[in-house]
Coordinates of C-alpha atoms (C1' of nucleotides) in Angstrom, one line a residue:
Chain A
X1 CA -207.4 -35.1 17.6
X2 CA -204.8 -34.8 20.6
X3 CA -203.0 -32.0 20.3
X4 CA -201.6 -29.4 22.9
X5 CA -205.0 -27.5 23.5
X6 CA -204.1 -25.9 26.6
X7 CA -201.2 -24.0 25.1
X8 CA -202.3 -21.0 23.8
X9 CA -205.0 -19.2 21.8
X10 CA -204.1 -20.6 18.7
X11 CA -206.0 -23.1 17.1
X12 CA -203.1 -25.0 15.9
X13 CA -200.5 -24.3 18.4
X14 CA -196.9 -25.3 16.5
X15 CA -195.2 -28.2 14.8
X16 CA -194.2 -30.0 17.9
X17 CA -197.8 -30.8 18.7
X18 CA -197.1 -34.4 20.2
X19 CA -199.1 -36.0 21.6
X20 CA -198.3 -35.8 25.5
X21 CA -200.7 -39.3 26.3
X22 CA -199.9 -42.1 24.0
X23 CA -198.4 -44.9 24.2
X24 CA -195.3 -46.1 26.3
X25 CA -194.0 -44.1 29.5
X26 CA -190.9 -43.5 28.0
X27 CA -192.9 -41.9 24.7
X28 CA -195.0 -39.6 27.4
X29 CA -192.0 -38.3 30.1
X30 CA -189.8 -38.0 26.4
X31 CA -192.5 -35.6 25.5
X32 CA -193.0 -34.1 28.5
X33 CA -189.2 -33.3 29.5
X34 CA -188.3 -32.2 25.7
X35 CA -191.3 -29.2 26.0
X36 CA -189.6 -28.7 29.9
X37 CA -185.9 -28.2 28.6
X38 CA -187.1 -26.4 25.4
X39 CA -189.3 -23.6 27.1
X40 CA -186.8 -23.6 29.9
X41 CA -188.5 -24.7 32.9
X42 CA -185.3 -26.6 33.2
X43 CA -182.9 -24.4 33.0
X44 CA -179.7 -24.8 30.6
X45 CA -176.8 -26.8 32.0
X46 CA -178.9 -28.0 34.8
X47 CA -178.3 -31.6 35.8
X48 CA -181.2 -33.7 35.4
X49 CA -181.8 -36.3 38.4
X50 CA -182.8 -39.7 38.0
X51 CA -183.9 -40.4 41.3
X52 CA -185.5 -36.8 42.1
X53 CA -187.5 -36.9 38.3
X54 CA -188.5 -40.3 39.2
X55 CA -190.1 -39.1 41.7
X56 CA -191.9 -36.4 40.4
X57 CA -193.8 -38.3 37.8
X58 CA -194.5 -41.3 39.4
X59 CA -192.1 -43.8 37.5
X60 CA -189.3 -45.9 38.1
X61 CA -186.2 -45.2 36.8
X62 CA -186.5 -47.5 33.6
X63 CA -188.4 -45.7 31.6
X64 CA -186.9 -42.5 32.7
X65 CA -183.5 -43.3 31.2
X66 CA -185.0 -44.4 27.9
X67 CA -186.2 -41.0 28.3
X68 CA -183.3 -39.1 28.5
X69 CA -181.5 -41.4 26.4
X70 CA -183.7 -39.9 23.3
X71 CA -183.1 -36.6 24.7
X72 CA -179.6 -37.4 24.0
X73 CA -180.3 -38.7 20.6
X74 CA -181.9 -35.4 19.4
X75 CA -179.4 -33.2 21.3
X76 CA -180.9 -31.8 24.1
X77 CA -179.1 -33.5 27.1
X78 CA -175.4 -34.3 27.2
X79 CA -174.7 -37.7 28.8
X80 CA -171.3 -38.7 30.7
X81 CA -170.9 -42.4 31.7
X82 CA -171.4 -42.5 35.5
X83 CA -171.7 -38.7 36.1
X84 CA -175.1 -37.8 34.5
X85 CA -177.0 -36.0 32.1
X86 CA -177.3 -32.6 31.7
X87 CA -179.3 -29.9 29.6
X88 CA -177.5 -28.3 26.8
X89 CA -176.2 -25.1 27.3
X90 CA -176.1 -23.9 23.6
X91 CA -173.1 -21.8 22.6
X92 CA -172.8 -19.2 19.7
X93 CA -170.8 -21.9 17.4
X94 CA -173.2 -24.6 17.8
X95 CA -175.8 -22.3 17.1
X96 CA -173.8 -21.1 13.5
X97 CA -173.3 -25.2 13.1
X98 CA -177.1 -25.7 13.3
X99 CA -178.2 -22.9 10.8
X100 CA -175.1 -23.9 8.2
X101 CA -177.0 -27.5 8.1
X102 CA -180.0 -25.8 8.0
X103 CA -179.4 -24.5 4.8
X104 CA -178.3 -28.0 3.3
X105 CA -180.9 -30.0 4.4
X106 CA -184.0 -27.2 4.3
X107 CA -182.8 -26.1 0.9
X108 CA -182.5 -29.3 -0.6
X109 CA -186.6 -29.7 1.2
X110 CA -187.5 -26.8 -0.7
X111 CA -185.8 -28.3 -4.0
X112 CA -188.1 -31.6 -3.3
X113 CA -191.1 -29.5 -2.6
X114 CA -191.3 -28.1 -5.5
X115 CA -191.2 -31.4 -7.3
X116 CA -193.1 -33.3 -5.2
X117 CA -196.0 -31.3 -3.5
X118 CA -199.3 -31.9 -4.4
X119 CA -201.8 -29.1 -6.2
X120 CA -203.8 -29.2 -2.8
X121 CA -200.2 -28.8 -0.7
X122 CA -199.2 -25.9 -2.3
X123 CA -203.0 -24.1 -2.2
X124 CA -202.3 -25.0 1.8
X125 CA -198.9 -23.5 1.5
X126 CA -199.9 -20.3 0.4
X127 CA -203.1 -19.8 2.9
X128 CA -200.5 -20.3 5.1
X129 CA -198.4 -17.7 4.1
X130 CA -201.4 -16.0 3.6
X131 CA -202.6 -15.8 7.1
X132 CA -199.2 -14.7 7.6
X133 CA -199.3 -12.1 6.5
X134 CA -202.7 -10.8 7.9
X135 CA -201.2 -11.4 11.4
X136 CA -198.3 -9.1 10.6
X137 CA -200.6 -6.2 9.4
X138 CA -202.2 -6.5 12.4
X139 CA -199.4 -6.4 15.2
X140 CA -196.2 -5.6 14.0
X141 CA -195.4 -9.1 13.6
X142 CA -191.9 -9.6 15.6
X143 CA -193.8 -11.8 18.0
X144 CA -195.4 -14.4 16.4
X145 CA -193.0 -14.7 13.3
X146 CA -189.9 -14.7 15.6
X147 CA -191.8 -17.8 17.7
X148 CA -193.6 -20.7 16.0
X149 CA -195.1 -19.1 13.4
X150 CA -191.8 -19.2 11.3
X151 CA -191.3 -22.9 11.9
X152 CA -194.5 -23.6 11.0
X153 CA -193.6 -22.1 7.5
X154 CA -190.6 -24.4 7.3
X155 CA -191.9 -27.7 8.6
X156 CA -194.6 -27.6 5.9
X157 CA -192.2 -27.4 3.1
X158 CA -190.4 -30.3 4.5
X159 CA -193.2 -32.0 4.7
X160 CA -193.8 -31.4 0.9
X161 CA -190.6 -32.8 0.1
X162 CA -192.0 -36.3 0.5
X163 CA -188.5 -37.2 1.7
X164 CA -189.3 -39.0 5.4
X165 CA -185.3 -39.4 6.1
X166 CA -185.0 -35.6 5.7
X167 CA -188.8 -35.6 7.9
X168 CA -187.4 -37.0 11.1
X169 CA -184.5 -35.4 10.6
X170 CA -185.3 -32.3 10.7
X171 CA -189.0 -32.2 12.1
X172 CA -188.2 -34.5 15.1
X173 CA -184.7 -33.4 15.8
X174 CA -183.4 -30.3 14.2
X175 CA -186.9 -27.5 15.0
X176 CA -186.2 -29.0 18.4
X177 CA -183.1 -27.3 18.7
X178 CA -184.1 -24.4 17.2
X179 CA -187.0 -23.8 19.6
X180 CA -184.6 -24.6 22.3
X181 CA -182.2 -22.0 21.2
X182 CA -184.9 -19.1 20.2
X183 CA -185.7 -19.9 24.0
X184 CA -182.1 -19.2 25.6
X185 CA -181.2 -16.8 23.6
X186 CA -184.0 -14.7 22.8
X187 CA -183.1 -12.4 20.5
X188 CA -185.2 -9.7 19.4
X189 CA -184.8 -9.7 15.5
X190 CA -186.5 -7.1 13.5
X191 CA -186.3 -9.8 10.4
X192 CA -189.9 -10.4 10.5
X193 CA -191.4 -8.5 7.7
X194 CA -188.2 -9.4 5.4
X195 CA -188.3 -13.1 6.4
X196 CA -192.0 -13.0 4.9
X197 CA -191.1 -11.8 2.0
X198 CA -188.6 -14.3 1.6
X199 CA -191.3 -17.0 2.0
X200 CA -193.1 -15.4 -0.3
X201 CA -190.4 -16.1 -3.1
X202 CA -190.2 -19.4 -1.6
X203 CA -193.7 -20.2 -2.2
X204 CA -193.8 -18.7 -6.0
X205 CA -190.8 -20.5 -6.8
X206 CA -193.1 -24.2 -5.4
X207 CA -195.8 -22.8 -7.2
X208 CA -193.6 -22.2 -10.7
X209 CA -192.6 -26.0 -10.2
X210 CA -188.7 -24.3 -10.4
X211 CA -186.7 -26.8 -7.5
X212 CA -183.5 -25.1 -8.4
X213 CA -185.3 -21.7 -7.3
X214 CA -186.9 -23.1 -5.0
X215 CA -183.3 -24.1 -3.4
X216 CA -181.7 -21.3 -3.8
X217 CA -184.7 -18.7 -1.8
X218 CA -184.4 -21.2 0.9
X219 CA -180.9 -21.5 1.2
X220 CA -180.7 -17.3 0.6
X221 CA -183.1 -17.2 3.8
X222 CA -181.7 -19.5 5.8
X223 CA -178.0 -17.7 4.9
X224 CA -179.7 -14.2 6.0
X225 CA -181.2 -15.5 8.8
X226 CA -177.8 -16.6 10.1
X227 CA -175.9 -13.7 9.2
X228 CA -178.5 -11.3 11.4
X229 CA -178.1 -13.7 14.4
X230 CA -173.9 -13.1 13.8
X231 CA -174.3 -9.7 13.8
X232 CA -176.2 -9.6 16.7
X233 CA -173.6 -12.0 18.4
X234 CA -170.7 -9.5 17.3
X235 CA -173.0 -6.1 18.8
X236 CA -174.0 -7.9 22.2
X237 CA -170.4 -9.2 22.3
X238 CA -169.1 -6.1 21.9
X239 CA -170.9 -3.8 23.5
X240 CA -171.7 -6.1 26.4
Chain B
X1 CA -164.1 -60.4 9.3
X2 CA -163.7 -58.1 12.8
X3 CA -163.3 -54.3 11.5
X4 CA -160.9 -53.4 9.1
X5 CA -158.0 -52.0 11.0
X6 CA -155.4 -53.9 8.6
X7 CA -156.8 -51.7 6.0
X8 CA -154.5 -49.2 5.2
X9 CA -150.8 -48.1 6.9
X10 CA -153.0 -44.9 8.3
X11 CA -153.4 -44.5 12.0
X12 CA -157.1 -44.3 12.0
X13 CA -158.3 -46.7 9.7
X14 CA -161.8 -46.0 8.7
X15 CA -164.7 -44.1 9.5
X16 CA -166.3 -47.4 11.7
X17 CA -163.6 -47.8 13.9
X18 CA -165.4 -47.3 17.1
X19 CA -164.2 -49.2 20.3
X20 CA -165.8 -52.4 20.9
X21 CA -164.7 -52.7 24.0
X22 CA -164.8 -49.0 25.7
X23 CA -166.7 -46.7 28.3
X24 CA -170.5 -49.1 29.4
X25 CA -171.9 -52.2 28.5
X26 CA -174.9 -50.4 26.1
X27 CA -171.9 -48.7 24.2
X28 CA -169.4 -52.1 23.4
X29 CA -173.1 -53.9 23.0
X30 CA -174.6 -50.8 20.6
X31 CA -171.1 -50.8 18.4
X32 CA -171.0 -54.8 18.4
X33 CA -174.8 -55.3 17.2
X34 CA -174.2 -52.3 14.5
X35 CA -171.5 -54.1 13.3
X36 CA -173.3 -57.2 12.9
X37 CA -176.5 -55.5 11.8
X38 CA -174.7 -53.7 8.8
X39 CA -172.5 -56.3 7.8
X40 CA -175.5 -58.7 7.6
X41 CA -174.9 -61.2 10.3
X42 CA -178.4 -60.3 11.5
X43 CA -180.5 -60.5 8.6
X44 CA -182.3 -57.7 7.2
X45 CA -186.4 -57.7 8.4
X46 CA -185.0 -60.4 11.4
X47 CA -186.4 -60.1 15.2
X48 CA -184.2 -58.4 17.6
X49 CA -185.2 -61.1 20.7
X50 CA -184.1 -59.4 23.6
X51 CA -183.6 -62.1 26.0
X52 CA -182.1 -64.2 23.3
X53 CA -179.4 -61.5 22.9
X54 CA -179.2 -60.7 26.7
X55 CA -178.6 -64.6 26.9
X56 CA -175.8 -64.7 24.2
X57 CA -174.1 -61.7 25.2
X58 CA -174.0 -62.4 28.9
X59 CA -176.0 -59.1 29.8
X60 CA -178.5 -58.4 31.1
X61 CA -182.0 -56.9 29.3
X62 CA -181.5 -53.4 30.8
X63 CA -178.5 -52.5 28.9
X64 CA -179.6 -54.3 26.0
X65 CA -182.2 -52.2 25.4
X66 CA -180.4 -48.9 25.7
X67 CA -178.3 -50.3 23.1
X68 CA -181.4 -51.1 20.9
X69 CA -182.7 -47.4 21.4
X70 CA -179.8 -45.8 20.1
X71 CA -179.6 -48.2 17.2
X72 CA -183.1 -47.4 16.8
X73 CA -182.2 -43.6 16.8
X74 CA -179.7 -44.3 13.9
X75 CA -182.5 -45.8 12.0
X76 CA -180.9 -49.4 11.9
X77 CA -183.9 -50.6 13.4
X78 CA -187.5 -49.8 14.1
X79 CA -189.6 -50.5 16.6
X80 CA -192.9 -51.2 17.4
X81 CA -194.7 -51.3 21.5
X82 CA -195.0 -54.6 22.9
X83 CA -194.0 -56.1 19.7
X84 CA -190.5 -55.4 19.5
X85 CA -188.0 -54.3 17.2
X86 CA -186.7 -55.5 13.7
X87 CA -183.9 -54.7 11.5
X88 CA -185.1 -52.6 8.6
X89 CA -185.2 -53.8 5.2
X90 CA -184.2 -51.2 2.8
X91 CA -186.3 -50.0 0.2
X92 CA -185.0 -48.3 -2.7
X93 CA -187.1 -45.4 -2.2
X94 CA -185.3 -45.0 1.2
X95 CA -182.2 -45.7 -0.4
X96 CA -183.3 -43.0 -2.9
X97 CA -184.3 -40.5 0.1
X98 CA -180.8 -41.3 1.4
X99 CA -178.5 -40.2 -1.4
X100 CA -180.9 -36.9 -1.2
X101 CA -179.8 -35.8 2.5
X102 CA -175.9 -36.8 1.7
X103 CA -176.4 -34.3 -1.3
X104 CA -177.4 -31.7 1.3
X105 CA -174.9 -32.2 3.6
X106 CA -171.8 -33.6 2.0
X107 CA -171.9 -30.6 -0.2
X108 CA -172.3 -28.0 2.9
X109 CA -169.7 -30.0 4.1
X110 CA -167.5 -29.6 0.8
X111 CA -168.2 -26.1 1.1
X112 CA -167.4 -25.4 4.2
X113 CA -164.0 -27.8 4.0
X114 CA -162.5 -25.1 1.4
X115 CA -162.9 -22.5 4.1
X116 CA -162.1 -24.1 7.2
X117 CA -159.8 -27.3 6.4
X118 CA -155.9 -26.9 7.7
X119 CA -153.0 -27.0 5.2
X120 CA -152.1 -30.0 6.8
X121 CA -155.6 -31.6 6.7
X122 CA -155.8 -30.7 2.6
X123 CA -152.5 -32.5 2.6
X124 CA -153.4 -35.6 4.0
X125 CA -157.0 -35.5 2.0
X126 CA -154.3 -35.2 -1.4
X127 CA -152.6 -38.4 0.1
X128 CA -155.6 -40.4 0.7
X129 CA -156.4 -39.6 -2.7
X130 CA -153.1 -40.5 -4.6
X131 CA -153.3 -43.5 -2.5
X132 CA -156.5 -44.5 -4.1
X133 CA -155.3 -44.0 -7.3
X134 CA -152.6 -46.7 -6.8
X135 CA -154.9 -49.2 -5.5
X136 CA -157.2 -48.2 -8.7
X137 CA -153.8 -49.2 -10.9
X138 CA -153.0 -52.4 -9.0
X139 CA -156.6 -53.9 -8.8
X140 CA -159.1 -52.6 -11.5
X141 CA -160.3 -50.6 -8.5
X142 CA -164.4 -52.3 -8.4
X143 CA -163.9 -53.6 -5.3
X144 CA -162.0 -51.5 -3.3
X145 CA -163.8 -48.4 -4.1
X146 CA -167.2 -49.5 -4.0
X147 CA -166.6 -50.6 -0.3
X148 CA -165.0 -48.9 2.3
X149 CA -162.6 -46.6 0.9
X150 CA -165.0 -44.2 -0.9
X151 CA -166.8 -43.5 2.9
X152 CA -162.6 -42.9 4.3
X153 CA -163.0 -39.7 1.5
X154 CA -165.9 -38.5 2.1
X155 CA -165.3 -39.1 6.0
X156 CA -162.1 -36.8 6.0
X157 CA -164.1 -34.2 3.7
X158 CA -167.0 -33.8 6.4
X159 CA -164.3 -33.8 9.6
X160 CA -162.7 -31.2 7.6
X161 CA -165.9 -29.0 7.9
X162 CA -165.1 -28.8 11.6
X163 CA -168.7 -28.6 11.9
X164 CA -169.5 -30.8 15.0
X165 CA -173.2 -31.7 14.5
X166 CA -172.4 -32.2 10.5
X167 CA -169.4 -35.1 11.6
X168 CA -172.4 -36.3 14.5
X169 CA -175.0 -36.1 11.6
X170 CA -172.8 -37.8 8.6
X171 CA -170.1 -40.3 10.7
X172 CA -172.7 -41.6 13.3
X173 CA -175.5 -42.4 11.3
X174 CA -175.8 -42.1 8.1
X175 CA -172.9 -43.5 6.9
X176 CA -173.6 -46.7 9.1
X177 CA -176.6 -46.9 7.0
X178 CA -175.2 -46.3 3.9
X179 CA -172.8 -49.0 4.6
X180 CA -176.0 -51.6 5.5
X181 CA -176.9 -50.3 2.0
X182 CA -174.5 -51.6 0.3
X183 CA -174.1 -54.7 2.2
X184 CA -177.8 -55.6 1.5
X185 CA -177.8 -54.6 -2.1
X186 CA -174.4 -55.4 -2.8
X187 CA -174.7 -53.7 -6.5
X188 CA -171.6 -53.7 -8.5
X189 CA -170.8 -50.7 -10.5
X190 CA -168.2 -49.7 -12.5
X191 CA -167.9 -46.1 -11.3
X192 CA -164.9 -47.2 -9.6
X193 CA -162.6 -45.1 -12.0
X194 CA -165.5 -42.7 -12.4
X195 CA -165.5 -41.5 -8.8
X196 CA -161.9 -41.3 -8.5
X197 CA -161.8 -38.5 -11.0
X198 CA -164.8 -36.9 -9.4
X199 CA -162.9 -37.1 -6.2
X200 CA -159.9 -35.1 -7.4
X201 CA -162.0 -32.1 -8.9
X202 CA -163.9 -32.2 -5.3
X203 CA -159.9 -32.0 -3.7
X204 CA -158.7 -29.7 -6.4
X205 CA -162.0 -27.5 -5.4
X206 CA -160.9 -27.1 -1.5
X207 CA -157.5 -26.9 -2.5
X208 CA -158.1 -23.7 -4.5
X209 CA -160.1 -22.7 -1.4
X210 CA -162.8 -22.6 -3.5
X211 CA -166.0 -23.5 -2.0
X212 CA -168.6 -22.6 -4.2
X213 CA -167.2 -25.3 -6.4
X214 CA -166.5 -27.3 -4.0
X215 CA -170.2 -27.8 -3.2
X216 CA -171.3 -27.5 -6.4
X217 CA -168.3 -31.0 -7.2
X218 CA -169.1 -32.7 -4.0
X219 CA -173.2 -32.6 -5.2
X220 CA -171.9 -33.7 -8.8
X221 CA -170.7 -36.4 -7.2
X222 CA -173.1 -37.5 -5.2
X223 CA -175.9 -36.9 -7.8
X224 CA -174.4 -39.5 -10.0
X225 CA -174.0 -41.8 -7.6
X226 CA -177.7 -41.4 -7.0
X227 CA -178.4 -41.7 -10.8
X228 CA -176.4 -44.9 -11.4
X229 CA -177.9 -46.4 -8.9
X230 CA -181.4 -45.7 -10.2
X231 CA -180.5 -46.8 -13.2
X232 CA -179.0 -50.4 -11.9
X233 CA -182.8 -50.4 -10.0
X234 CA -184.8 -49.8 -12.9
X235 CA -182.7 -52.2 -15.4
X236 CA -182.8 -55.0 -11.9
X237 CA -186.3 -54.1 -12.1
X238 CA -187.6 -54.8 -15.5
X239 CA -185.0 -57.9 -16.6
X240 CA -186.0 -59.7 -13.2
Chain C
dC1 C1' -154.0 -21.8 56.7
dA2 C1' -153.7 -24.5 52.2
dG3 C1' -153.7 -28.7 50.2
dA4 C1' -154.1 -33.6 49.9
dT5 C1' -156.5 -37.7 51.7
dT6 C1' -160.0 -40.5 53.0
dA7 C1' -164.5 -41.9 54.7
dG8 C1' -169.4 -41.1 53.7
dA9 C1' -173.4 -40.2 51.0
dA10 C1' -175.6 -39.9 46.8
dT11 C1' -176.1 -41.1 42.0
dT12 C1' -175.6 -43.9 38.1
dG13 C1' -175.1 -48.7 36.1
dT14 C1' -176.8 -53.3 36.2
dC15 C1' -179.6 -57.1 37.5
dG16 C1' -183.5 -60.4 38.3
dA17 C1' -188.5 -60.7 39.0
dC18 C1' -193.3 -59.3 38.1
dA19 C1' -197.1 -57.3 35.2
dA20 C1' -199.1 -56.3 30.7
dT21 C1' -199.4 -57.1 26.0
dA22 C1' -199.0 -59.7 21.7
dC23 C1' -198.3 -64.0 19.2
dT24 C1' -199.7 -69.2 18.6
dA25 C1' -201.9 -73.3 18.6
dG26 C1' -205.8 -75.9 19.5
dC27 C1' -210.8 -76.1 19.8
dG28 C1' -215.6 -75.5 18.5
dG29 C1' -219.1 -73.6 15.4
dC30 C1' -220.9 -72.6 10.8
Chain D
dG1 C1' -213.1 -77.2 5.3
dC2 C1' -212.8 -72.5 6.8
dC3 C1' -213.4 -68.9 10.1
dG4 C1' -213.7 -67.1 14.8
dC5 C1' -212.7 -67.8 19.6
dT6 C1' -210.0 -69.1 23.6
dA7 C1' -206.4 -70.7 26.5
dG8 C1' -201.4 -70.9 26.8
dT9 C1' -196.9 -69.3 25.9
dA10 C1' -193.5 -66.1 25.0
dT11 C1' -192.0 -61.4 24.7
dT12 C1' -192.0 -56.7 25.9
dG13 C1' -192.7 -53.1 29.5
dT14 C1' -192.0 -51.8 34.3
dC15 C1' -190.4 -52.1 38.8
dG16 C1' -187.5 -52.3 43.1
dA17 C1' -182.9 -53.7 44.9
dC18 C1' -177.9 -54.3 44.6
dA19 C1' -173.1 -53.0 42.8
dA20 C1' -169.9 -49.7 41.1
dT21 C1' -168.6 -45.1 40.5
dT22 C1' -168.4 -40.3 41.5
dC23 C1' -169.1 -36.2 44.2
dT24 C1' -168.7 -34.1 49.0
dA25 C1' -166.9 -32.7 53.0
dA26 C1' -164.6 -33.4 57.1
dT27 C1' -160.1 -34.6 58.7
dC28 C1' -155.3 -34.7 58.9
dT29 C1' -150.7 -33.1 57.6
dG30 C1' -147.1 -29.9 56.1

DNA sequence: CAGATTAGAATTGTCGACAATACTAGCGGC
DNA sequence: GCCGCTAGTATTGTCGACAATTCTAATCTG
């Protein structure tokens, strides 16, 4: 198995375990600039260089700009003809944008899921959540749920839908983003023991084989997932 | 058949009317090779050669290939390393998986329409709509309907969310592949009529500012869609 | 001194050529 | 006659160089 192994601790790291070494050069530096712009070693609304990025992994600028041109494609890097790309700088509407379609396309994953998972997905599903839940007895939990932990959660579901279309969308694109944006913004949410119990009723509705239960706990923590992050807009707005 | 600006009296015709001829070569070359890939000129499971193309286009392999990356990255083709890339063939599982995601999304974007669509926006949706309902009158309506003037509603609805990565999401790919759809399966229904009415309660619905029933119409809608066609597979399916 | 202008440099867009990989046809062996 | 192998061909992947455009900054003018 690949896998990112020299990330952290954890056995599994997260969902975005791509493999850094495979295939074409535009596959590898794709990789390998997505992680830079998503943990911030690039910094948001920098400009990335052709020539000088070029240089620094040892490839012409061919590949490179397939590169960049699937960093478009997913939203990461904003593209103007004869000017450049540059790293998003995500703003407080986009942000609201990507959790409104969030809630369409996760609930409708969790509708699926519970149709469509297998007796051996679910059993996963819930050790899952289980270990979940150890972790937040043991620290206080903010940390790990507020990182990966959380989209590791989701991306099984969607994987349980069976739906590849909704897959790629939102595994390859759409957690992306998310990461990205838990990154700039970093906010420190105290939604981490509510959020797993709101998995929890995810799970027993998957378990029940109810999809229209299913849909609506997903769609109910997405919605309160984005109305924390709008209150905390309005508070840091305000009170600068 | 070049795009179908003559449609209607409207200034922007309909949902495909990109620029063939704007801003780089990879963009006149990606909207030119869309075209011709959704309307069937290249045949569905074909080769995409690139020097052939380079060759008939007058362009050289560089751009060309940008081009195929992004229509790769609307899923209008796939691609393998060193082999190349095809034009997908369809399955009706995809096609199934499709329907599923517009569900999602076209009803978040019904929703949020009702709360963020301008009176004057609502009024031009109600004209669209009267308009179809005197092309229904004239023409028994099949053939209009089932083509290009159902995506012009459900275009408007999703620009009226004034949710930018919805518009990206819907208008830049997956209506271009719900277009090939119906291009490559060409399946003649009679919900002509059918949808009309459907249409009106989703209008009525964001008229009212209503969007709980907005969603909850715009879904409807799309979930018979989805059924009727399963229905015209499974009948194509057993009678031969 | 402020603003517009213009020459320069740097970056992006495009091209043709080379290298690496995959497909094809022909041959030999069983 | 069928299967596996091999050499040849064609296509994709990659590279370096040239053309076109944009950004920079130094100069000139009011």
């Amino acid at each position: 198995m690949r896998a990112v192994e020299t990330m952290t601790g954890h056995p599994n790291p997260h969902p975005a375990a791509t493999p850094h070494d495979a295939g074409t050069i535009p596959d590898r530096i794709f990789s390998l600039l997505r992680e830079a712009i998503i943990e911030g070693d690039i910094a948001p609304g920098s400009k990335i260089s052709e020539p000088e990025l070029a240089r620094a992994y040892g490839i012409s600028r061919g590949p490179l700009r397939e590169a960049i041109g699937r960093l478009e494609a997913c939203g990461l890097v904003v593209r103007r003809a004869n000017v450049g790309a540059r790293v998003v700088k995500m703003s407080s509407t986009q942000l609201l944008e990507i959790f409104h379609v969030r809630e369409a396309l996760e609930g409708m994953a969790a509708r699926l899921a519970a149709q469509n998972m297998s007796a051996a997905e679910i059993a996963e599903l819930r050790a899952l959540l289980d270990q979940h839940g150890e972790q937040i007895d043991r620290d206080t939990g903010h940390a790990y749920f507020q990182r990966e932990g959380d989209l590791d959660f989701h991306y099984r579901i969607v994987q349980g839908s069976h739906n590849q279309r909704l897959v790629e969308l939102l595994c390859n694109d759409l957690y992306h983003v998310v990461r990205l944006y838990r990154y700039q913004f970093g906010m420190p949410s105290k939604r981490g023991p509510r959020a797993f119990v709101e998995h929890g009723h995810i799970v027993d509705a998957i378990e029940r084989r109810d999809p229209e239960m299913a849909e609506l706990m997903m769609r109910a923590h997405i919605r309160a997932s984005r109305e924390n992050v709008e209150r905390l807009l309005k508070e840091h707005q305000t009170q600068g």
